Amino acid sequence: MHNDAKSHRDTPPGIRALATSERVLALTFDDGPDTEFTPSVLDILQRYGISATFFCLGVQVAANWSVAKRIVVAGHQIANHTWSHPHASDVTVSELLREVENTTDTIEEATGERPRWFRPPYGELGAEQGRAIADAGYEVVLWTVDSLDWLGITGPQIVANVVPALENGAILLHHSAGNVAGTVDALPYLIEVCLRLGYRFVRLDEAM
């Protein structure tokens, strides 16, 4: 759906990895929930008994309440990715805060959970915007390893992007909506490889 893989050159301060030397990884999924790919991702995670963090768009939650609810009921962490996925440079501080707070309110209404984790679309956030987000009580989370799945690439290509870059405490960026059939294809194999390498998966709030 969206390119969250912009270079970190212009990105804000934020959590880019788990503060641990343990062999753990955090799977994260942006841009959902939808009714096409998010349920398949949830099915795969359930099959392997793995928890993940979903950075959801408010507009998607509003359209797909039952899937958002399923994320939480299944034991995953739900987090904020704005309402409509704007570029930071296209919105004012007050507009961004409104996007974030509307999304949080909608997530809470749909799931009973009020998220405190926030991932800015495209990894972009102005300095003043970042201060306002922090003042509003949110932790900004970016990523360590970008799967590039938003490009619509195949499962094997996604695996090739992720596995060589694995490290202790890595936050893995994937998407659960958009042109991401490759993610659904890659996920079982990727999980199995990580498990064979001795990694375990955690939600962000389990490691921070």
PDB file of C-alpha atoms in Angstrom:
ATOM      1  CA  MET A   1       0.000   0.000   0.000  1.00  0.00           C
ATOM      2  CA  HIS A   2       2.663   2.483   1.014  1.00  0.00           C
ATOM      3  CA  ASN A   3       6.424   2.864   0.857  1.00  0.00           C
ATOM      4  CA  ASP A   4       7.670   2.985   4.441  1.00  0.00           C
ATOM      5  CA  ALA A   5      11.178   2.214   3.318  1.00  0.00           C
ATOM      6  CA  LYS A   6      12.568   5.702   2.812  1.00  0.00           C
ATOM      7  CA  SER A   7      16.218   6.203   3.714  1.00  0.00           C
ATOM      8  CA  HIS A   8      16.881   6.967   7.367  1.00  0.00           C
ATOM      9  CA  ARG A   9      18.835  10.078   6.276  1.00  0.00           C
ATOM     10  CA  ASP A  10      15.903  12.373   7.043  1.00  0.00           C
ATOM     11  CA  THR A  11      14.183  10.261   9.666  1.00  0.00           C
ATOM     12  CA  PRO A  12      13.578  11.243  13.287  1.00  0.00           C
ATOM     13  CA  PRO A  13      15.041   9.845  16.456  1.00  0.00           C
ATOM     14  CA  GLY A  14      13.187   6.719  17.447  1.00  0.00           C
ATOM     15  CA  ILE A  15      13.598   3.125  18.537  1.00  0.00           C
ATOM     16  CA  ARG A  16      15.385   1.239  15.759  1.00  0.00           C
ATOM     17  CA  ALA A  17      16.181  -1.967  17.632  1.00  0.00           C
ATOM     18  CA  LEU A  18      15.394  -3.731  20.878  1.00  0.00           C
ATOM     19  CA  ALA A  19      17.826  -2.891  23.654  1.00  0.00           C
ATOM     20  CA  THR A  20      18.980  -6.446  24.218  1.00  0.00           C
ATOM     21  CA  SER A  21      21.845  -8.789  23.508  1.00  0.00           C
ATOM     22  CA  GLU A  22      19.463 -11.748  23.579  1.00  0.00           C
ATOM     23  CA  ARG A  23      18.573 -13.640  20.433  1.00  0.00           C
ATOM     24  CA  VAL A  24      15.173 -12.034  19.973  1.00  0.00           C
ATOM     25  CA  LEU A  25      13.386 -10.369  17.049  1.00  0.00           C
ATOM     26  CA  ALA A  26      10.299  -8.185  16.770  1.00  0.00           C
ATOM     27  CA  LEU A  27       8.048  -8.801  13.781  1.00  0.00           C
ATOM     28  CA  THR A  28       6.105  -5.661  12.847  1.00  0.00           C
ATOM     29  CA  PHE A  29       3.443  -5.157  10.192  1.00  0.00           C
ATOM     30  CA  ASP A  30       2.315  -1.772   8.851  1.00  0.00           C
ATOM     31  CA  ASP A  31      -0.712  -0.412   6.982  1.00  0.00           C
ATOM     32  CA  GLY A  32      -3.429  -2.869   8.028  1.00  0.00           C
ATOM     33  CA  PRO A  33      -5.777  -4.169   8.932  1.00  0.00           C
ATOM     34  CA  ASP A  34      -7.370  -5.291   5.688  1.00  0.00           C
ATOM     35  CA  THR A  35      -9.521  -8.295   4.837  1.00  0.00           C
ATOM     36  CA  GLU A  36      -7.187  -9.722   2.179  1.00  0.00           C
ATOM     37  CA  PHE A  37      -3.736 -10.137   3.725  1.00  0.00           C
ATOM     38  CA  THR A  38      -3.989  -9.336   7.442  1.00  0.00           C
ATOM     39  CA  PRO A  39      -6.112 -12.438   8.206  1.00  0.00           C
ATOM     40  CA  SER A  40      -3.586 -14.623   6.385  1.00  0.00           C
ATOM     41  CA  VAL A  41      -0.728 -13.085   8.372  1.00  0.00           C
ATOM     42  CA  LEU A  42      -2.656 -13.714  11.586  1.00  0.00           C
ATOM     43  CA  ASP A  43      -3.292 -17.326  10.576  1.00  0.00           C
ATOM     44  CA  ILE A  44       0.429 -17.899  10.005  1.00  0.00           C
ATOM     45  CA  LEU A  45       1.431 -16.294  13.306  1.00  0.00           C
ATOM     46  CA  GLN A  46      -1.147 -18.421  15.118  1.00  0.00           C
ATOM     47  CA  ARG A  47       0.183 -21.569  13.460  1.00  0.00           C
ATOM     48  CA  TYR A  48       3.659 -20.887  14.847  1.00  0.00           C
ATOM     49  CA  GLY A  49       2.538 -19.454  18.180  1.00  0.00           C
ATOM     50  CA  ILE A  50       4.281 -16.148  17.507  1.00  0.00           C
ATOM     51  CA  SER A  51       3.325 -12.658  18.684  1.00  0.00           C
ATOM     52  CA  ALA A  52       3.875  -9.540  16.589  1.00  0.00           C
ATOM     53  CA  THR A  53       3.153  -5.815  16.564  1.00  0.00           C
ATOM     54  CA  PHE A  54       0.743  -4.281  14.041  1.00  0.00           C
ATOM     55  CA  PHE A  55       1.067  -0.564  13.241  1.00  0.00           C
ATOM     56  CA  CYS A  56      -2.436   0.176  12.012  1.00  0.00           C
ATOM     57  CA  LEU A  57      -3.943   2.993   9.975  1.00  0.00           C
ATOM     58  CA  GLY A  58      -7.034   4.563  11.485  1.00  0.00           C
ATOM     59  CA  VAL A  59      -8.896   4.491   8.194  1.00  0.00           C
ATOM     60  CA  GLN A  60      -8.227   0.758   7.928  1.00  0.00           C
ATOM     61  CA  VAL A  61      -9.322   0.062  11.493  1.00  0.00           C
ATOM     62  CA  ALA A  62     -12.536   2.012  10.915  1.00  0.00           C
ATOM     63  CA  ALA A  63     -13.263  -0.094   7.828  1.00  0.00           C
ATOM     64  CA  ASN A  64     -12.213  -3.435   9.317  1.00  0.00           C
ATOM     65  CA  TRP A  65     -13.151  -3.463  13.000  1.00  0.00           C
ATOM     66  CA  SER A  66     -13.414  -7.240  13.247  1.00  0.00           C
ATOM     67  CA  VAL A  67      -9.897  -7.763  11.916  1.00  0.00           C
ATOM     68  CA  ALA A  68      -8.503  -5.126  14.286  1.00  0.00           C
ATOM     69  CA  LYS A  69     -10.270  -6.872  17.140  1.00  0.00           C
ATOM     70  CA  ARG A  70      -8.815 -10.194  16.029  1.00  0.00           C
ATOM     71  CA  ILE A  71      -5.292  -8.751  16.219  1.00  0.00           C
ATOM     72  CA  VAL A  72      -5.749  -7.983  19.899  1.00  0.00           C
ATOM     73  CA  VAL A  73      -7.732 -11.106  20.786  1.00  0.00           C
ATOM     74  CA  ALA A  74      -4.962 -13.219  19.230  1.00  0.00           C
ATOM     75  CA  GLY A  75      -2.460 -11.672  21.651  1.00  0.00           C
ATOM     76  CA  HIS A  76      -0.684  -9.299  19.312  1.00  0.00           C
ATOM     77  CA  GLN A  77       0.231  -5.706  20.054  1.00  0.00           C
ATOM     78  CA  ILE A  78      -1.667  -3.014  18.172  1.00  0.00           C
ATOM     79  CA  ALA A  79      -0.002   0.324  17.512  1.00  0.00           C
ATOM     80  CA  ASN A  80      -0.553   3.623  15.699  1.00  0.00           C
ATOM     81  CA  HIS A  81       0.499   4.452  12.112  1.00  0.00           C
ATOM     82  CA  THR A  82      -1.638   7.620  11.650  1.00  0.00           C
ATOM     83  CA  TRP A  83      -5.079   7.823  10.112  1.00  0.00           C
ATOM     84  CA  SER A  84      -4.295   8.262   6.417  1.00  0.00           C
ATOM     85  CA  HIS A  85      -0.516   7.720   6.005  1.00  0.00           C
ATOM     86  CA  PRO A  86       0.542  11.296   5.162  1.00  0.00           C
ATOM     87  CA  HIS A  87       4.059  12.504   4.502  1.00  0.00           C
ATOM     88  CA  ALA A  88       5.216  14.498   7.529  1.00  0.00           C
ATOM     89  CA  SER A  89       6.062  17.437   5.281  1.00  0.00           C
ATOM     90  CA  ASP A  90       2.469  17.579   4.048  1.00  0.00           C
ATOM     91  CA  VAL A  91       0.855  18.116   7.457  1.00  0.00           C
ATOM     92  CA  THR A  92       1.220  20.561  10.326  1.00  0.00           C
ATOM     93  CA  VAL A  93       1.948  19.520  13.884  1.00  0.00           C
ATOM     94  CA  SER A  94      -1.703  19.907  14.830  1.00  0.00           C
ATOM     95  CA  GLU A  95      -2.844  17.956  11.768  1.00  0.00           C
ATOM     96  CA  LEU A  96      -0.458  15.115  12.567  1.00  0.00           C
ATOM     97  CA  LEU A  97      -1.596  15.000  16.190  1.00  0.00           C
ATOM     98  CA  ARG A  98      -5.204  14.891  15.025  1.00  0.00           C
ATOM     99  CA  GLU A  99      -4.363  11.965  12.716  1.00  0.00           C
ATOM    100  CA  VAL A 100      -2.670  10.125  15.562  1.00  0.00           C
ATOM    101  CA  GLU A 101      -5.284  10.803  18.219  1.00  0.00           C
ATOM    102  CA  ASN A 102      -8.179   9.916  15.902  1.00  0.00           C
ATOM    103  CA  THR A 103      -6.431   6.648  15.134  1.00  0.00           C
ATOM    104  CA  THR A 104      -5.817   5.894  18.799  1.00  0.00           C
ATOM    105  CA  ASP A 105      -9.448   6.649  19.644  1.00  0.00           C
ATOM    106  CA  THR A 106     -10.660   4.376  16.839  1.00  0.00           C
ATOM    107  CA  ILE A 107      -8.312   1.561  17.841  1.00  0.00           C
ATOM    108  CA  GLU A 108      -9.487   1.827  21.433  1.00  0.00           C
ATOM    109  CA  GLU A 109     -13.127   1.813  20.384  1.00  0.00           C
ATOM    110  CA  ALA A 110     -12.615  -1.226  18.159  1.00  0.00           C
ATOM    111  CA  THR A 111     -10.329  -3.271  20.404  1.00  0.00           C
ATOM    112  CA  GLY A 112     -10.337  -1.881  23.933  1.00  0.00           C
ATOM    113  CA  GLU A 113      -6.597  -1.204  23.653  1.00  0.00           C
ATOM    114  CA  ARG A 114      -5.137   2.317  23.659  1.00  0.00           C
ATOM    115  CA  PRO A 115      -1.787   2.197  21.853  1.00  0.00           C
ATOM    116  CA  ARG A 116       1.246   4.145  23.000  1.00  0.00           C
ATOM    117  CA  TRP A 117       3.591   3.073  20.202  1.00  0.00           C
ATOM    118  CA  PHE A 118       3.743   5.144  17.006  1.00  0.00           C
ATOM    119  CA  ARG A 119       5.476   4.576  13.685  1.00  0.00           C
ATOM    120  CA  PRO A 120       5.527   7.592  11.357  1.00  0.00           C
ATOM    121  CA  PRO A 121       4.632   6.871   7.734  1.00  0.00           C
ATOM    122  CA  TYR A 122       7.702   6.593   5.502  1.00  0.00           C
ATOM    123  CA  GLY A 123       9.820   6.913   8.665  1.00  0.00           C
ATOM    124  CA  GLU A 124       9.424  10.690   8.394  1.00  0.00           C
ATOM    125  CA  LEU A 125       8.828  13.037  11.312  1.00  0.00           C
ATOM    126  CA  GLY A 126       9.774  16.684  11.701  1.00  0.00           C
ATOM    127  CA  ALA A 127      11.571  17.745  14.889  1.00  0.00           C
ATOM    128  CA  GLU A 128       8.626  19.778  16.163  1.00  0.00           C
ATOM    129  CA  GLN A 129       6.232  16.978  15.233  1.00  0.00           C
ATOM    130  CA  GLY A 130       8.412  14.480  17.061  1.00  0.00           C
ATOM    131  CA  ARG A 131       8.389  16.579  20.230  1.00  0.00           C
ATOM    132  CA  ALA A 132       4.617  16.892  20.045  1.00  0.00           C
ATOM    133  CA  ILE A 133       4.218  13.137  19.580  1.00  0.00           C
ATOM    134  CA  ALA A 134       6.444  12.483  22.591  1.00  0.00           C
ATOM    135  CA  ASP A 135       4.575  15.065  24.669  1.00  0.00           C
ATOM    136  CA  ALA A 136       1.345  13.260  23.781  1.00  0.00           C
ATOM    137  CA  GLY A 137       2.776  10.119  25.380  1.00  0.00           C
ATOM    138  CA  TYR A 138       3.829   8.072  22.362  1.00  0.00           C
ATOM    139  CA  GLU A 139       7.054   6.146  21.746  1.00  0.00           C
ATOM    140  CA  VAL A 140       8.333   6.455  18.170  1.00  0.00           C
ATOM    141  CA  VAL A 141       9.360   3.106  16.692  1.00  0.00           C
ATOM    142  CA  LEU A 142      11.216   2.724  13.404  1.00  0.00           C
ATOM    143  CA  TRP A 143      12.944  -0.484  12.280  1.00  0.00           C
ATOM    144  CA  THR A 144      16.235  -2.330  11.927  1.00  0.00           C
ATOM    145  CA  VAL A 145      15.555  -4.485   8.859  1.00  0.00           C
ATOM    146  CA  ASP A 146      13.313  -3.493   5.961  1.00  0.00           C
ATOM    147  CA  SER A 147      11.832  -6.398   4.013  1.00  0.00           C
ATOM    148  CA  LEU A 148      10.924  -4.096   1.085  1.00  0.00           C
ATOM    149  CA  ASP A 149       7.723  -6.111   0.745  1.00  0.00           C
ATOM    150  CA  TRP A 150       5.761  -2.984  -0.188  1.00  0.00           C
ATOM    151  CA  LEU A 151       7.431  -3.202  -3.604  1.00  0.00           C
ATOM    152  CA  GLY A 152       5.296  -6.245  -4.392  1.00  0.00           C
ATOM    153  CA  ILE A 153       8.337  -8.495  -4.549  1.00  0.00           C
ATOM    154  CA  THR A 154       8.199 -12.276  -4.239  1.00  0.00           C
ATOM    155  CA  GLY A 155       8.506 -14.339  -1.083  1.00  0.00           C
ATOM    156  CA  PRO A 156      12.061 -15.511  -1.871  1.00  0.00           C
ATOM    157  CA  GLN A 157      13.121 -11.915  -2.504  1.00  0.00           C
ATOM    158  CA  ILE A 158      11.704 -10.877   0.865  1.00  0.00           C
ATOM    159  CA  VAL A 159      13.561 -13.686   2.614  1.00  0.00           C
ATOM    160  CA  ALA A 160      16.775 -12.662   0.832  1.00  0.00           C
ATOM    161  CA  ASN A 161      16.333  -9.089   2.076  1.00  0.00           C
ATOM    162  CA  VAL A 162      15.717 -10.080   5.689  1.00  0.00           C
ATOM    163  CA  VAL A 163      17.754 -13.149   6.646  1.00  0.00           C
ATOM    164  CA  PRO A 164      21.261 -11.789   5.924  1.00  0.00           C
ATOM    165  CA  ALA A 165      20.469  -8.672   7.983  1.00  0.00           C
ATOM    166  CA  LEU A 166      19.230 -10.466  11.107  1.00  0.00           C
ATOM    167  CA  GLU A 167      20.836  -9.480  14.392  1.00  0.00           C
ATOM    168  CA  ASN A 168      19.958  -9.703  18.052  1.00  0.00           C
ATOM    169  CA  GLY A 169      17.153  -7.284  18.889  1.00  0.00           C
ATOM    170  CA  ALA A 170      16.253  -6.492  15.283  1.00  0.00           C
ATOM    171  CA  ILE A 171      12.869  -4.924  14.509  1.00  0.00           C
ATOM    172  CA  LEU A 172      11.645  -6.361  11.195  1.00  0.00           C
ATOM    173  CA  LEU A 173       9.480  -4.149   8.963  1.00  0.00           C
ATOM    174  CA  HIS A 174       6.751  -5.855   6.930  1.00  0.00           C
ATOM    175  CA  HIS A 175       3.263  -4.895   5.779  1.00  0.00           C
ATOM    176  CA  SER A 176      -0.078  -6.644   6.203  1.00  0.00           C
ATOM    177  CA  ALA A 177      -1.971  -4.677   3.566  1.00  0.00           C
ATOM    178  CA  GLY A 178      -1.251  -3.446   0.071  1.00  0.00           C
ATOM    179  CA  ASN A 179       0.596  -5.314  -2.658  1.00  0.00           C
ATOM    180  CA  VAL A 180       2.035  -7.837  -0.214  1.00  0.00           C
ATOM    181  CA  ALA A 181       1.189 -11.339  -1.420  1.00  0.00           C
ATOM    182  CA  GLY A 182       4.920 -11.971  -1.167  1.00  0.00           C
ATOM    183  CA  THR A 183       4.783 -11.383   2.580  1.00  0.00           C
ATOM    184  CA  VAL A 184       2.208 -14.124   3.057  1.00  0.00           C
ATOM    185  CA  ASP A 185       4.332 -16.419   0.909  1.00  0.00           C
ATOM    186  CA  ALA A 186       7.583 -15.591   2.729  1.00  0.00           C
ATOM    187  CA  LEU A 187       6.392 -15.532   6.318  1.00  0.00           C
ATOM    188  CA  PRO A 188       6.293 -19.280   7.142  1.00  0.00           C
ATOM    189  CA  TYR A 189       9.748 -19.909   5.714  1.00  0.00           C
ATOM    190  CA  LEU A 190      11.152 -16.749   7.298  1.00  0.00           C
ATOM    191  CA  ILE A 191       9.801 -17.745  10.715  1.00  0.00           C
ATOM    192  CA  GLU A 192      11.205 -21.258  10.395  1.00  0.00           C
ATOM    193  CA  VAL A 193      14.641 -19.969   9.406  1.00  0.00           C
ATOM    194  CA  CYS A 194      14.699 -17.562  12.348  1.00  0.00           C
ATOM    195  CA  LEU A 195      13.655 -20.289  14.761  1.00  0.00           C
ATOM    196  CA  ARG A 196      16.330 -22.641  13.426  1.00  0.00           C
ATOM    197  CA  LEU A 197      18.891 -19.879  13.963  1.00  0.00           C
ATOM    198  CA  GLY A 198      17.855 -19.743  17.614  1.00  0.00           C
ATOM    199  CA  TYR A 199      15.801 -16.551  17.561  1.00  0.00           C
ATOM    200  CA  ARG A 200      12.519 -16.074  19.359  1.00  0.00           C
ATOM    201  CA  PHE A 201       9.891 -13.470  18.515  1.00  0.00           C
ATOM    202  CA  VAL A 202       8.511 -10.849  20.911  1.00  0.00           C
ATOM    203  CA  ARG A 203       6.050  -8.001  20.856  1.00  0.00           C
ATOM    204  CA  LEU A 204       7.660  -4.599  21.242  1.00  0.00           C
ATOM    205  CA  ASP A 205       6.101  -4.099  24.660  1.00  0.00           C
ATOM    206  CA  GLU A 206       7.571  -7.394  25.843  1.00  0.00           C
ATOM    207  CA  ALA A 207      11.100  -6.159  25.194  1.00  0.00           C
ATOM    208  CA  MET A 208      10.982  -2.458  26.076  1.00  0.00           C
TER     209      MET A 208
END
